[in-house]
């Protein structure tokens, strides 16, 4: 039996990683020779098949009808320099509070080729990226970032949290600087030429084609990696190599893509960094939101918790990170601990999404509605189901039940859905109860 194709590509990627590890800071000039048909097949396998279509309307099923020919054509065009990056189709998805986020959708073939390039760049930059970044990296997750943040702040007894908010990050990236950063580590002509073409690809929105002068389309397969490369230099390296050695107290950084918090033991350190960080970002064409970027006093509340009643004394500050509000609360034993709950904006967004779905699909059979709602709720629990957040999860379930009843009641003008009838229906089709998927207690037991 031959070696499975994914194993062949995995071996090549390990070879790239070892090369980058042995040559830190060295410019790698020859990487594209790893990209062959086996590599392209694996890139196709890893590309999501149920995503929205690009400007050509071609989905994964159509692409697969001539799979070998399509992959070979992509490979030949890329290697020869004749590949032309198609424009991305821009759509806007709800962000909450009436706002939307622009997403660029490449064609399916473009997604496959972007995946192939990510597969060769990722092993290189994984040797360079610092432990403080968690977004869109293999083997790393948002929950690991949340755990690092919790442990770091608990270890310092709280402190001062600088919550950074970059305005329109993906639309503001300086492309020339990004390409300079890329060439400092990778100068393979095939790879750098493709990245340049993707950065300069047009944007199709409402039938109109435009060519923005800055930014990288949020939604592209390669965009998260490019964002990490950019912010690695703008923030991560700067903070660890230039800022931390000049501080008087302890400090650490946690970043997930463009969502970042800087935590300080001392107020004077935090305020000094707050004064210079907008200039640092401005140097790279990025702007920090003047209101959302804020310094939060997040010290452990003072006083003996056994003598101080619950709720007494000044309220400590709070901040949001990765969909959770972080705040100081008292444990069952009366100790001050950092607790997390679903952020109000994220809860509202989740409920609005449920309400829109129930309104559009209220005429589906009850069993089918129940199956879909169950899936959506379990997805919510899978992310927000962390230790200490059960109350917010229970609130979510309660409100979803009310939303479902409301739209079931509007299926017909004649047969109204009474609470008694709805109670019977809930007995037959119960919605799932909250589950703490990410339990610190289970994790401690395994350790």
PDB file of N, CA and C in Angstrom, residues 9 13 35 39-48 108-123 136 198 219-225:
ATOM      1  N   UNK A   9       1.897  15.137   1.806  1.00  0.00           N
ATOM      2  CA  UNK A   9       1.921  16.590   1.939  1.00  0.00           C
ATOM      3  C   UNK A   9       2.337  16.983   3.352  1.00  0.00           C
ATOM      4  N   UNK A  13       5.318  19.521   4.474  1.00  0.00           N
ATOM      5  CA  UNK A  13       5.110  20.684   5.334  1.00  0.00           C
ATOM      6  C   UNK A  13       6.029  20.624   6.553  1.00  0.00           C
ATOM      7  N   UNK A  35       4.802  22.882  -4.047  1.00  0.00           N
ATOM      8  CA  UNK A  35       3.413  22.907  -4.510  1.00  0.00           C
ATOM      9  C   UNK A  35       3.319  22.140  -5.830  1.00  0.00           C
ATOM     10  N   UNK A  39      -0.051  18.328  -3.653  1.00  0.00           N
ATOM     11  CA  UNK A  39      -0.289  19.482  -2.785  1.00  0.00           C
ATOM     12  C   UNK A  39      -1.626  20.134  -3.116  1.00  0.00           C
ATOM     13  N   UNK A  40      -1.920  20.271  -4.409  1.00  0.00           N
ATOM     14  CA  UNK A  40      -3.170  20.884  -4.833  1.00  0.00           C
ATOM     15  C   UNK A  40      -4.372  20.025  -4.457  1.00  0.00           C
ATOM     16  N   UNK A  41      -4.222  18.733  -4.552  1.00  0.00           N
ATOM     17  CA  UNK A  41      -5.328  17.845  -4.147  1.00  0.00           C
ATOM     18  C   UNK A  41      -5.617  17.988  -2.655  1.00  0.00           C
ATOM     19  N   UNK A  42      -4.561  18.103  -1.877  1.00  0.00           N
ATOM     20  CA  UNK A  42      -4.757  18.277  -0.442  1.00  0.00           C
ATOM     21  C   UNK A  42      -5.357  19.648  -0.147  1.00  0.00           C
ATOM     22  N   UNK A  43      -4.950  20.662  -0.884  1.00  0.00           N
ATOM     23  CA  UNK A  43      -5.540  21.993  -0.714  1.00  0.00           C
ATOM     24  C   UNK A  43      -7.032  21.958  -1.028  1.00  0.00           C
ATOM     25  N   UNK A  44      -7.397  21.219  -2.087  1.00  0.00           N
ATOM     26  CA  UNK A  44      -8.814  21.065  -2.418  1.00  0.00           C
ATOM     27  C   UNK A  44      -9.550  20.348  -1.296  1.00  0.00           C
ATOM     28  N   UNK A  45      -8.945  19.297  -0.759  1.00  0.00           N
ATOM     29  CA  UNK A  45      -9.594  18.534   0.318  1.00  0.00           C
ATOM     30  C   UNK A  45      -9.859  19.416   1.535  1.00  0.00           C
ATOM     31  N   UNK A  46      -8.945  20.323   1.838  1.00  0.00           N
ATOM     32  CA  UNK A  46      -9.062  21.164   3.027  1.00  0.00           C
ATOM     33  C   UNK A  46      -9.941  22.390   2.806  1.00  0.00           C
ATOM     34  N   UNK A  47     -10.313  22.658   1.559  1.00  0.00           N
ATOM     35  CA  UNK A  47     -11.142  23.824   1.270  1.00  0.00           C
ATOM     36  C   UNK A  47     -12.599  23.525   1.577  1.00  0.00           C
ATOM     37  N   UNK A  48     -13.219  24.430   2.285  1.00  0.00           N
ATOM     38  CA  UNK A  48     -14.626  24.259   2.645  1.00  0.00           C
ATOM     39  C   UNK A  48     -15.493  24.156   1.396  1.00  0.00           C
ATOM     40  N   UNK A 108     -14.326  29.683  -6.017  1.00  0.00           N
ATOM     41  CA  UNK A 108     -13.898  28.434  -5.381  1.00  0.00           C
ATOM     42  C   UNK A 108     -12.479  28.061  -5.809  1.00  0.00           C
ATOM     43  N   UNK A 109     -12.173  28.225  -7.095  1.00  0.00           N
ATOM     44  CA  UNK A 109     -10.820  27.911  -7.553  1.00  0.00           C
ATOM     45  C   UNK A 109      -9.782  28.786  -6.869  1.00  0.00           C
ATOM     46  N   UNK A 110     -10.114  30.051  -6.665  1.00  0.00           N
ATOM     47  CA  UNK A 110      -9.203  30.966  -5.977  1.00  0.00           C
ATOM     48  C   UNK A 110      -9.006  30.532  -4.523  1.00  0.00           C
ATOM     49  N   UNK A 111     -10.076  30.039  -3.892  1.00  0.00           N
ATOM     50  CA  UNK A 111      -9.957  29.543  -2.520  1.00  0.00           C
ATOM     51  C   UNK A 111      -8.977  28.370  -2.449  1.00  0.00           C
ATOM     52  N   UNK A 112      -9.048  27.475  -3.428  1.00  0.00           N
ATOM     53  CA  UNK A 112      -8.156  26.310  -3.437  1.00  0.00           C
ATOM     54  C   UNK A 112      -6.703  26.761  -3.578  1.00  0.00           C
ATOM     55  N   UNK A 113      -6.447  27.695  -4.491  1.00  0.00           N
ATOM     56  CA  UNK A 113      -5.076  28.161  -4.690  1.00  0.00           C
ATOM     57  C   UNK A 113      -4.578  28.935  -3.470  1.00  0.00           C
ATOM     58  N   UNK A 114      -5.442  29.736  -2.864  1.00  0.00           N
ATOM     59  CA  UNK A 114      -5.054  30.429  -1.634  1.00  0.00           C
ATOM     60  C   UNK A 114      -4.721  29.425  -0.537  1.00  0.00           C
ATOM     61  N   UNK A 115      -5.499  28.364  -0.441  1.00  0.00           N
ATOM     62  CA  UNK A 115      -5.225  27.332   0.560  1.00  0.00           C
ATOM     63  C   UNK A 115      -3.870  26.697   0.302  1.00  0.00           C
ATOM     64  N   UNK A 116      -3.525  26.466  -0.949  1.00  0.00           N
ATOM     65  CA  UNK A 116      -2.228  25.865  -1.284  1.00  0.00           C
ATOM     66  C   UNK A 116      -1.077  26.763  -0.830  1.00  0.00           C
ATOM     67  N   UNK A 117      -1.233  28.076  -0.992  1.00  0.00           N
ATOM     68  CA  UNK A 117      -0.180  29.011  -0.577  1.00  0.00           C
ATOM     69  C   UNK A 117      -0.127  29.106   0.952  1.00  0.00           C
ATOM     70  N   UNK A 118      -1.284  29.104   1.605  1.00  0.00           N
ATOM     71  CA  UNK A 118      -1.300  29.102   3.071  1.00  0.00           C
ATOM     72  C   UNK A 118      -0.573  27.877   3.610  1.00  0.00           C
ATOM     73  N   UNK A 119      -0.763  26.743   2.954  1.00  0.00           N
ATOM     74  CA  UNK A 119      -0.135  25.505   3.407  1.00  0.00           C
ATOM     75  C   UNK A 119       1.387  25.556   3.355  1.00  0.00           C
ATOM     76  N   UNK A 120       1.945  26.381   2.472  1.00  0.00           N
ATOM     77  CA  UNK A 120       3.405  26.484   2.378  1.00  0.00           C
ATOM     78  C   UNK A 120       3.948  27.618   3.242  1.00  0.00           C
ATOM     79  N   UNK A 121       3.135  28.661   3.481  1.00  0.00           N
ATOM     80  CA  UNK A 121       3.588  29.778   4.312  1.00  0.00           C
ATOM     81  C   UNK A 121       3.407  29.499   5.808  1.00  0.00           C
ATOM     82  N   UNK A 122       2.355  28.808   6.141  1.00  0.00           N
ATOM     83  CA  UNK A 122       2.036  28.569   7.548  1.00  0.00           C
ATOM     84  C   UNK A 122       3.167  27.881   8.323  1.00  0.00           C
ATOM     85  N   UNK A 123       3.781  26.805   7.791  1.00  0.00           N
ATOM     86  CA  UNK A 123       4.882  26.173   8.534  1.00  0.00           C
ATOM     87  C   UNK A 123       6.066  27.105   8.759  1.00  0.00           C
ATOM     88  N   UNK A 136      -6.499  31.930  14.328  1.00  0.00           N
ATOM     89  CA  UNK A 136      -6.304  31.298  13.019  1.00  0.00           C
ATOM     90  C   UNK A 136      -4.908  30.677  12.895  1.00  0.00           C
ATOM     91  N   UNK A 198      -3.541  38.813  -5.113  1.00  0.00           N
ATOM     92  CA  UNK A 198      -4.719  38.735  -4.255  1.00  0.00           C
ATOM     93  C   UNK A 198      -4.960  40.050  -3.526  1.00  0.00           C
ATOM     94  N   UNK A 219     -12.401  37.538   4.726  1.00  0.00           N
ATOM     95  CA  UNK A 219     -13.162  36.410   4.189  1.00  0.00           C
ATOM     96  C   UNK A 219     -12.337  35.552   3.264  1.00  0.00           C
ATOM     97  N   UNK A 220     -11.224  36.078   2.740  1.00  0.00           N
ATOM     98  CA  UNK A 220     -10.338  35.284   1.908  1.00  0.00           C
ATOM     99  C   UNK A 220      -9.598  34.238   2.726  1.00  0.00           C
ATOM    100  N   UNK A 221      -9.282  33.118   2.102  1.00  0.00           N
ATOM    101  CA  UNK A 221      -8.607  32.034   2.810  1.00  0.00           C
ATOM    102  C   UNK A 221      -7.257  32.486   3.352  1.00  0.00           C
ATOM    103  N   UNK A 222      -6.554  33.315   2.609  1.00  0.00           N
ATOM    104  CA  UNK A 222      -5.207  33.725   3.008  1.00  0.00           C
ATOM    105  C   UNK A 222      -5.215  34.949   3.925  1.00  0.00           C
ATOM    106  N   UNK A 223      -6.341  35.648   4.039  1.00  0.00           N
ATOM    107  CA  UNK A 223      -6.397  36.888   4.802  1.00  0.00           C
ATOM    108  C   UNK A 223      -6.009  36.732   6.272  1.00  0.00           C
ATOM    109  N   UNK A 224      -6.492  35.695   6.999  1.00  0.00           N
ATOM    110  CA  UNK A 224      -6.092  35.560   8.405  1.00  0.00           C
ATOM    111  C   UNK A 224      -4.590  35.422   8.593  1.00  0.00           C
ATOM    112  N   UNK A 225      -3.914  34.664   7.719  1.00  0.00           N
ATOM    113  CA  UNK A 225      -2.469  34.514   7.833  1.00  0.00           C
ATOM    114  C   UNK A 225      -1.769  35.838   7.566  1.00  0.00           C
TER     115      UNK A 225
END
